[in-house]
Amino acid sequence: MSDFRVTSISRLHAEFSVPGDKSISHRAAILGGLSNGTCHIRNFLPSEDCVNTLRAMQAIGARCEVIEELDGFGPTGLRLTGCSMKPVAPTAPIDCGNSGTGMRLLAGVLAGQVFESELFGDASLSSRPMGRITTPLGTMGAKIETLGEKPGCAPLRIHPAGLHAITYELPVASAQVKSAVLLAGLFADGRTTVIQPAETRDHTERMFAAFRLSLRRDGNAISVYGGQTPEACDFQVPGDISSAAFWLVAAAAMPGSRLLLKDVGLNPTRTAILKVLSRMGAHMIDIVHDSAGEPIGNVEIHGAPLKGTTILESEIPNLIDEIPVIAVAAALAEGKTVIRHAAELRVKETDRITTVVNNLRAMGADVDEFDDGMEITGGNPLRGAELESFGDHRIAMAFAIAGLFAKGETVVRDTACVNTSYPGFSHHLDAVLRERSNPADFTLPTVSRE
Ligand code: S3P
């Protein structure tokens, strides 16, 4: 089992880019795989989660040619030829690994087919709630059995069914549920509408537009008509701001540091982390240089002494995946940081309220735990500790960053899980730990097959 061993550093001066966005890569694999031709997808995230979704699309009829790889991980450049909205029956159950996004979005695709299929995942995914998608998909006419030991949990057995359009008010602000219903809507008769209680990441809507699927947005209501076929297109996946967040926090909390992250996704439904770090005192410039469907840009951040902040309820869906590392920033800041209205954290890859609180306390931080969040009083010096990742990629990386500020060595156990979202994280961590400033040290090795 691999571990991270981290000691403190005194400066962070670096320029690099992080791998492709996980949410966007899943959607590129799905829409490209359903499209009517060949799509050239660049900077695909070669993580286990996204590669599983790509394999799932191949299992139902898409064809994929890999043209570039991240050495030792998986495809970053691909030519994906879609099945033109006529998926075929998979010959075996489909493995979604650790990915809630993969399973929920694929369930949306598979719900309205003439064949039976099965989706399964690892132990963490098999304990996450699937009722949030089986309920609306069931209302559309889908027949989905949850076969898990825990009620309402995966594996999912999806029986053949015809779907009809619905209007669905989401009970939780979830981009995965919204996307599952919209994808199912493509296979349903009529106009399917999803109404979200708060804005969630809008990559599905943007990608529908890129693939020339007509979609209507009316405030928080999003509608799509069935019977459309995505038109193949070329697509560049921006760097993942949720992966960038680890380094943004490291630089923000280290006075004197300067970090330039290139070609990061700056979709406004994902950038609350930048607002929060600015509010905490970091100096930041972001420059959007391309806005073809998904805004991409460079973010430059300069460290400063941080102060605590209150995360607004409206910000929570926008930065839900960044909360573990925001909690680390809070422990390094002067004063109190309040994170409430975030009960969704309890049903992520781990219960991220408990895992964050336990690890912060082990490092000497002052934290109170609530049902829906935590309150952190920063300023206690962090001490190195032996920590578990609990098999959760974002916990492993957040506490590697905490270790950069702690007195003594921090060991994070069981860190292979970082490949779920950030293959190459340990290469970047290694370069940072050696306080290198040569950009070549930060470049992830790719292999071209063309
Ligand atoms: C995701 C949506 C978010 C996020 C997850 C990815 C997506 O979950 O936590 O990592 O790609 O749609 P919600 O469905 O809870 O919004």
Coordinates of C-alpha atoms and ligand atoms in Angstrom, one line a residue:
M1 CA 0.0 0.0 0.0
S2 CA 1.4 3.4 -0.9
D3 CA 1.8 6.3 1.6
F4 CA 2.7 10.0 1.4
R5 CA 5.5 11.1 3.7
V6 CA 5.4 14.9 3.9
T7 CA 7.4 17.5 5.8
S8 CA 7.1 21.2 5.9
I9 CA 8.4 23.5 3.2
S10 CA 9.3 27.1 3.4
R11 CA 8.4 28.3 -0.1
L12 CA 6.3 27.3 -3.1
H13 CA 7.2 28.9 -6.4
A14 CA 5.9 26.9 -9.3
E15 CA 4.1 27.0 -12.6
F16 CA 2.2 23.9 -13.8
S17 CA -1.1 22.5 -15.0
V18 CA -3.2 19.9 -13.4
P19 CA -4.9 17.0 -15.2
G20 CA -8.3 17.3 -16.9
D21 CA -11.5 18.0 -15.2
K22 CA -13.2 14.9 -13.8
S23 CA -16.8 16.0 -14.2
I24 CA -16.2 17.2 -17.8
S25 CA -14.3 14.0 -18.8
H26 CA -17.2 11.8 -17.6
R27 CA -19.6 13.8 -19.7
A28 CA -17.3 14.0 -22.7
A29 CA -17.0 10.2 -22.7
I30 CA -20.8 9.8 -22.4
L31 CA -21.9 12.4 -25.0
G32 CA -19.0 11.5 -27.4
G33 CA -20.0 7.8 -26.9
L34 CA -23.6 8.6 -27.8
S35 CA -22.8 11.0 -30.7
N36 CA -23.2 10.5 -34.4
G37 CA -19.5 10.5 -35.5
T38 CA -16.0 10.8 -34.3
C39 CA -14.9 13.3 -31.5
H40 CA -11.3 14.3 -30.8
I41 CA -11.1 14.7 -27.1
R42 CA -8.0 16.4 -25.7
N43 CA -6.8 16.5 -22.0
F44 CA -9.2 13.7 -21.0
L45 CA -8.7 12.8 -17.3
P46 CA -6.9 9.4 -17.3
S47 CA -8.2 8.6 -13.8
E48 CA -9.8 5.3 -12.8
D49 CA -13.2 6.9 -12.5
C50 CA -13.2 8.4 -16.0
V51 CA -11.6 5.4 -17.7
N52 CA -14.3 3.2 -16.2
T53 CA -16.9 5.5 -17.8
L54 CA -15.1 5.4 -21.1
R55 CA -15.0 1.6 -20.9
A56 CA -18.7 1.5 -20.1
M57 CA -19.4 3.5 -23.2
Q58 CA -17.3 1.1 -25.2
A59 CA -19.3 -1.8 -23.7
I60 CA -22.5 -0.3 -25.1
G61 CA -21.2 0.4 -28.6
A62 CA -18.8 3.4 -28.7
R63 CA -15.3 2.9 -30.2
C64 CA -12.2 4.5 -28.9
E65 CA -8.8 5.0 -30.3
V66 CA -6.2 6.3 -27.8
I67 CA -3.8 8.9 -29.3
E68 CA -2.1 10.2 -26.2
E69 CA -1.5 8.8 -22.8
L70 CA -0.3 10.0 -19.4
D71 CA 2.6 7.6 -18.9
G72 CA 1.6 4.8 -16.6
F73 CA -2.0 5.9 -16.1
G74 CA -4.3 6.1 -19.1
P75 CA -5.6 8.0 -22.1
T76 CA -5.5 11.8 -22.3
G77 CA -6.1 12.2 -26.0
L78 CA -8.7 10.1 -27.8
R79 CA -10.8 9.7 -30.9
L80 CA -14.2 8.5 -29.7
T81 CA -16.7 7.3 -32.2
G82 CA -20.3 7.3 -30.9
C83 CA -23.1 4.8 -31.3
S84 CA -25.5 7.4 -32.6
M85 CA -28.0 7.0 -29.7
K86 CA -28.3 3.3 -30.5
P87 CA -26.5 1.7 -27.6
V88 CA -26.1 -2.1 -27.7
A89 CA -26.5 -4.5 -24.8
P90 CA -23.3 -4.9 -22.7
T91 CA -22.0 -8.5 -22.5
A92 CA -21.1 -8.2 -18.7
P93 CA -22.0 -6.1 -15.7
I94 CA -20.4 -2.6 -15.9
D95 CA -17.8 -1.6 -13.3
C96 CA -18.1 2.0 -12.1
G97 CA -15.3 1.6 -9.6
N98 CA -15.4 4.4 -7.0
S99 CA -17.4 6.9 -9.1
G100 CA -20.8 8.2 -8.0
T101 CA -20.8 10.5 -11.1
G102 CA -20.1 7.5 -13.4
M103 CA -22.8 5.3 -12.0
R104 CA -25.5 7.9 -11.7
L105 CA -25.0 9.4 -15.2
L106 CA -24.7 6.0 -16.8
A107 CA -27.9 4.9 -15.1
G108 CA -29.6 7.9 -16.9
V109 CA -28.3 6.6 -20.2
L110 CA -29.2 2.9 -19.6
A111 CA -32.6 3.5 -18.0
G112 CA -34.5 3.8 -21.3
Q113 CA -33.0 0.9 -23.3
V114 CA -34.5 -2.2 -24.8
F115 CA -31.9 -4.4 -23.0
E116 CA -31.0 -5.2 -19.4
S117 CA -27.8 -3.9 -17.8
E118 CA -26.1 -3.9 -14.5
L119 CA -23.9 -1.3 -12.8
F120 CA -21.7 -2.1 -9.8
G121 CA -18.9 -0.4 -7.9
D122 CA -16.4 -0.7 -5.0
A123 CA -17.3 -0.9 -1.4
S124 CA -17.5 2.9 -1.0
L125 CA -19.8 3.3 -4.1
S126 CA -22.0 0.4 -2.9
S127 CA -22.8 2.3 0.2
R128 CA -23.8 5.6 -1.4
P129 CA -27.5 6.5 -1.9
M130 CA -28.9 5.7 -5.4
G131 CA -32.5 6.3 -4.4
R132 CA -31.9 9.9 -5.5
I133 CA -31.7 8.7 -9.1
T134 CA -33.9 5.6 -9.1
T135 CA -36.8 7.7 -7.8
P136 CA -37.0 10.2 -10.7
L137 CA -35.9 7.7 -13.3
G138 CA -38.6 5.3 -12.0
T139 CA -41.2 8.1 -12.4
M140 CA -40.1 8.3 -16.0
G141 CA -40.9 4.6 -16.4
A142 CA -37.5 3.1 -15.7
K143 CA -37.3 -0.3 -13.9
I144 CA -34.3 -0.2 -11.7
E145 CA -33.6 -2.7 -8.9
T146 CA -31.1 -1.8 -6.2
L147 CA -29.3 -5.0 -5.3
G148 CA -27.0 -3.7 -2.6
E149 CA -26.7 -5.0 1.0
K150 CA -27.7 -1.5 2.1
P151 CA -31.2 -0.6 1.0
G152 CA -31.3 1.8 -2.0
C153 CA -27.7 1.1 -2.9
A154 CA -25.7 -0.4 -5.8
P155 CA -25.4 -2.8 -7.7
L156 CA -28.2 -1.5 -10.0
R157 CA -30.0 -3.9 -12.3
I158 CA -31.7 -1.9 -15.0
H159 CA -34.5 -3.7 -16.9
P160 CA -35.7 -2.8 -20.4
A161 CA -38.1 0.1 -20.3
G162 CA -39.6 2.9 -22.4
L163 CA -39.4 6.4 -20.8
H164 CA -41.7 9.3 -20.8
A165 CA -40.8 12.9 -20.0
I166 CA -41.4 14.4 -16.5
T167 CA -40.9 17.6 -14.6
Y168 CA -38.8 16.9 -11.6
E169 CA -38.0 19.1 -8.6
L170 CA -34.7 18.0 -7.2
P171 CA -34.9 17.5 -3.4
V172 CA -31.1 18.0 -3.1
A173 CA -28.9 20.3 -5.1
S174 CA -27.1 17.6 -7.0
A175 CA -25.5 17.9 -10.5
Q176 CA -25.3 14.1 -10.7
V177 CA -29.0 13.7 -10.3
K178 CA -29.8 16.6 -12.6
S179 CA -27.6 15.1 -15.3
A180 CA -29.0 11.6 -14.9
V181 CA -32.5 12.9 -15.5
L182 CA -31.4 15.1 -18.5
L183 CA -29.5 12.2 -20.1
A184 CA -32.6 9.9 -19.6
G185 CA -34.6 12.7 -21.1
L186 CA -32.8 12.3 -24.4
F187 CA -34.3 8.8 -24.6
A188 CA -37.8 9.8 -23.4
D189 CA -40.8 11.0 -25.4
G190 CA -41.5 14.7 -24.9
R191 CA -39.9 17.5 -22.8
T192 CA -38.1 16.6 -19.6
T193 CA -37.6 19.4 -17.1
V194 CA -35.4 19.4 -14.0
I195 CA -35.8 22.2 -11.4
Q196 CA -32.9 22.5 -9.0
P197 CA -33.2 24.1 -5.5
A198 CA -29.9 25.9 -6.0
E199 CA -27.5 26.2 -8.9
T200 CA -25.2 23.2 -9.3
R201 CA -22.3 22.7 -11.7
D202 CA -23.6 23.1 -15.3
H203 CA -21.2 21.0 -17.3
T204 CA -24.0 18.8 -18.7
E205 CA -25.9 21.8 -20.0
R206 CA -22.8 23.3 -21.6
M207 CA -21.8 20.0 -23.1
F208 CA -25.3 19.5 -24.5
A209 CA -24.8 22.8 -26.3
A210 CA -21.4 21.8 -27.6
F211 CA -22.9 18.6 -29.0
R212 CA -25.7 20.7 -30.6
L213 CA -28.5 19.3 -28.4
S214 CA -31.2 21.9 -27.8
L215 CA -31.7 22.6 -24.2
R216 CA -33.6 25.4 -22.4
R217 CA -32.6 27.1 -19.2
D218 CA -35.1 29.1 -17.4
G219 CA -33.6 30.2 -14.1
N220 CA -33.1 27.0 -12.2
A221 CA -35.3 25.0 -14.6
I222 CA -33.6 23.1 -17.3
S223 CA -35.5 21.3 -20.1
V224 CA -34.5 18.9 -22.9
Y225 CA -36.5 17.2 -25.6
G226 CA -36.2 13.5 -26.3
G227 CA -35.2 12.0 -29.7
Q228 CA -32.1 14.2 -30.3
T229 CA -28.7 12.9 -31.3
P230 CA -25.5 14.5 -30.1
E231 CA -23.5 15.8 -33.1
A232 CA -19.9 14.7 -32.9
C233 CA -17.5 17.6 -32.0
D234 CA -13.9 18.1 -30.8
F235 CA -13.5 19.0 -27.2
Q236 CA -10.6 20.2 -24.9
V237 CA -11.1 19.3 -21.3
P238 CA -9.9 22.1 -19.0
G239 CA -7.7 21.4 -16.0
D240 CA -9.7 20.4 -12.9
I241 CA -10.2 23.3 -10.5
S242 CA -10.9 20.7 -7.8
S243 CA -7.4 19.3 -8.3
A244 CA -5.9 22.8 -8.6
A245 CA -7.6 23.6 -5.2
F246 CA -4.9 21.6 -3.3
W247 CA -2.1 23.7 -4.6
L248 CA -4.1 26.9 -4.4
V249 CA -4.5 26.4 -0.7
A250 CA -0.8 25.4 -0.3
A251 CA 0.3 28.7 -2.0
A252 CA -2.4 30.8 -0.4
A253 CA -1.5 29.9 3.1
M254 CA 2.3 30.3 2.6
P255 CA 3.3 34.0 2.7
G256 CA 5.9 34.7 0.1
S257 CA 4.8 32.0 -2.3
R258 CA 3.7 32.4 -5.9
L259 CA 1.9 29.8 -8.0
L260 CA 0.7 29.9 -11.5
L261 CA -1.7 27.2 -12.6
K262 CA -2.3 27.1 -16.3
D263 CA -5.4 26.1 -18.3
V264 CA -7.7 25.5 -15.4
G265 CA -11.4 25.3 -15.8
L266 CA -13.0 28.5 -14.6
N267 CA -16.7 27.7 -15.0
P268 CA -18.5 30.1 -12.6
T269 CA -20.4 27.1 -11.1
R270 CA -17.0 25.8 -9.9
T271 CA -15.0 28.9 -8.8
A272 CA -16.3 29.6 -5.3
I273 CA -13.0 28.3 -4.0
L274 CA -11.2 31.3 -5.6
K275 CA -13.7 33.7 -3.9
V276 CA -13.3 32.0 -0.5
L277 CA -9.5 32.1 -0.7
S278 CA -9.6 35.8 -1.6
R279 CA -11.9 36.4 1.3
M280 CA -9.4 34.6 3.5
G281 CA -6.7 37.0 2.4
A282 CA -4.9 35.3 -0.6
H283 CA -4.0 37.5 -3.5
M284 CA -5.2 36.1 -6.7
I285 CA -5.5 37.0 -10.4
D286 CA -7.5 34.8 -12.8
I287 CA -7.5 35.4 -16.5
V288 CA -10.0 33.6 -18.7
H289 CA -8.3 33.2 -22.1
D290 CA -10.7 30.9 -23.8
S291 CA -14.4 30.4 -23.5
A292 CA -15.4 27.8 -26.1
G293 CA -18.2 26.1 -24.1
E294 CA -16.2 25.8 -20.9
P295 CA -14.1 28.8 -19.7
I296 CA -10.4 28.0 -19.3
G297 CA -7.8 30.3 -17.8
N298 CA -4.7 30.8 -15.8
V299 CA -4.8 31.5 -12.0
E300 CA -1.9 33.2 -10.3
I301 CA -1.9 33.2 -6.5
H302 CA 0.3 34.8 -3.9
G303 CA 0.4 33.6 -0.3
A304 CA -0.5 35.8 2.6
P305 CA -1.5 35.3 6.3
L306 CA -5.0 33.9 6.0
K307 CA -8.0 34.8 8.2
G308 CA -11.1 32.7 8.9
T309 CA -14.4 33.0 7.0
T310 CA -18.0 31.8 6.8
I311 CA -18.9 29.7 3.8
L312 CA -22.3 30.8 2.5
E313 CA -25.0 28.3 2.1
S314 CA -25.3 29.3 -1.6
E315 CA -21.6 28.6 -2.1
I316 CA -21.8 25.0 -0.8
P317 CA -22.8 23.2 -4.1
N318 CA -20.2 25.2 -5.9
L319 CA -17.3 24.1 -3.7
I320 CA -18.5 20.8 -2.2
D321 CA -15.5 18.8 -3.4
E322 CA -13.0 21.5 -2.2
I323 CA -14.3 21.5 1.4
P324 CA -11.6 19.0 2.8
V325 CA -8.8 21.3 1.6
I326 CA -10.7 24.5 2.6
A327 CA -10.9 23.0 6.1
V328 CA -7.1 22.6 6.0
A329 CA -6.8 26.3 4.9
A330 CA -9.1 27.2 7.8
A331 CA -6.9 25.4 10.3
L332 CA -4.0 27.5 9.0
A333 CA -5.9 30.8 9.2
E334 CA -6.4 33.1 12.2
G335 CA -9.9 33.0 13.6
K336 CA -13.0 31.0 13.0
T337 CA -14.2 29.4 9.8
V338 CA -17.8 28.1 9.7
I339 CA -18.9 25.5 7.2
R340 CA -22.6 24.6 7.6
H341 CA -25.4 23.4 5.3
A342 CA -23.0 20.8 3.9
A343 CA -24.6 17.5 5.1
E344 CA -24.1 16.2 1.5
L345 CA -20.4 15.7 2.6
R346 CA -21.6 12.7 4.6
V347 CA -22.5 10.8 1.4
K348 CA -19.4 11.4 -0.6
E349 CA -16.6 8.8 -1.1
T350 CA -16.4 8.8 2.7
D351 CA -18.3 10.8 5.3
R352 CA -16.1 13.8 4.7
I353 CA -17.3 15.6 7.8
T354 CA -16.0 12.9 10.1
T355 CA -12.9 12.0 8.1
V356 CA -11.8 15.7 7.9
V357 CA -12.6 16.4 11.6
N358 CA -10.7 13.3 12.8
N359 CA -7.6 14.0 10.7
L360 CA -7.5 17.7 11.6
R361 CA -7.8 16.9 15.3
A362 CA -5.0 14.3 15.0
M363 CA -2.8 17.2 13.7
G364 CA -3.7 19.4 16.7
A365 CA -6.4 21.6 15.1
D366 CA -9.4 22.9 17.1
V367 CA -12.5 21.7 15.3
D368 CA -16.2 21.3 16.3
E369 CA -18.3 18.8 14.3
F370 CA -21.9 19.4 13.4
D371 CA -24.5 17.2 11.6
D372 CA -24.1 19.5 8.6
G373 CA -20.6 20.7 8.8
M374 CA -17.8 22.0 11.1
E375 CA -16.4 25.0 12.8
I376 CA -12.6 25.4 12.8
T377 CA -10.7 27.8 15.0
G378 CA -7.5 28.3 13.2
G379 CA -4.1 29.3 14.4
N380 CA -3.0 26.3 16.5
P381 CA 0.3 25.1 14.9
L382 CA -0.3 21.8 13.1
R383 CA 1.9 18.9 14.1
G384 CA 2.8 15.9 11.9
A385 CA 0.7 12.8 12.4
E386 CA 0.0 9.4 11.0
L387 CA -3.3 9.8 9.1
E388 CA -5.6 7.5 7.2
S389 CA -6.9 8.5 3.8
F390 CA -9.9 6.1 4.4
G391 CA -9.5 5.3 0.7
D392 CA -10.8 8.8 -0.2
H393 CA -8.8 10.6 -2.8
R394 CA -9.6 14.1 -1.6
I395 CA -8.9 13.3 2.0
A396 CA -5.5 11.9 1.0
M397 CA -4.5 15.0 -1.0
A398 CA -6.0 17.5 1.5
F399 CA -3.8 16.1 4.3
A400 CA -0.7 15.9 2.2
I401 CA -1.2 19.6 1.8
A402 CA -1.7 20.0 5.6
G403 CA 1.6 18.1 6.1
L404 CA 3.5 20.9 4.1
F405 CA 2.7 23.2 7.1
A406 CA 3.1 20.8 10.0
K407 CA 6.0 20.4 12.5
G408 CA 7.5 17.0 12.0
E409 CA 6.6 14.3 9.5
T410 CA 3.0 13.6 8.3
V411 CA 2.3 10.2 6.9
V412 CA -0.9 9.7 4.9
R413 CA -1.7 6.0 4.5
D414 CA -3.3 4.3 1.5
T415 CA -2.9 6.9 -1.1
A416 CA -3.3 5.0 -4.4
C417 CA -6.9 6.4 -4.3
V418 CA -5.6 9.7 -5.5
N419 CA -5.6 8.2 -9.0
T420 CA -9.4 8.4 -8.8
S421 CA -9.2 12.1 -9.7
Y422 CA -5.5 13.3 -9.9
P423 CA -3.1 10.8 -11.5
G424 CA 0.3 12.4 -11.2
F425 CA -0.4 14.1 -7.8
S426 CA 2.5 12.3 -6.2
H427 CA 4.8 13.6 -9.0
H428 CA 3.7 17.2 -8.2
L429 CA 3.9 16.6 -4.5
D430 CA 7.4 15.3 -4.9
A431 CA 8.5 18.4 -6.9
V432 CA 7.0 20.7 -4.3
L433 CA 8.7 18.8 -1.4
R434 CA 12.0 19.2 -3.1
E435 CA 11.2 23.0 -3.5
R436 CA 12.0 22.8 -7.2
S437 CA 11.3 25.8 -9.3
N438 CA 12.1 24.3 -12.7
P439 CA 8.8 24.0 -14.6
A440 CA 10.1 20.7 -16.3
D441 CA 10.0 19.1 -12.8
F442 CA 6.3 19.7 -12.7
T443 CA 5.4 18.4 -16.2
L444 CA 3.5 15.1 -16.2
P445 CA 5.0 12.7 -18.7
T446 CA 2.8 12.0 -21.7
V447 CA 3.2 9.6 -24.6
S448 CA 1.9 10.3 -28.1
R449 CA 0.7 7.4 -30.2
E450 CA 0.2 9.4 -33.4
Ligands
S3P1 C1 -20.4 15.9 -9.7 C2 -21.2 16.6 -8.9 C3 -21.0 16.8 -7.4 C4 -19.6 16.4 -7.0 C5 -19.0 15.2 -7.7 C6 -19.1 15.4 -9.2 C7 -20.7 15.8 -11.1 O1 -21.9 15.9 -6.7 O2 -19.5 16.3 -5.6 O3 -17.7 15.0 -7.3 O4 -19.8 15.6 -12.0 O5 -21.9 16.0 -11.5 P1 -23.5 16.3 -6.6 O6 -24.2 15.4 -7.5 O7 -23.8 16.0 -5.2 O8 -23.7 17.7 -7.0

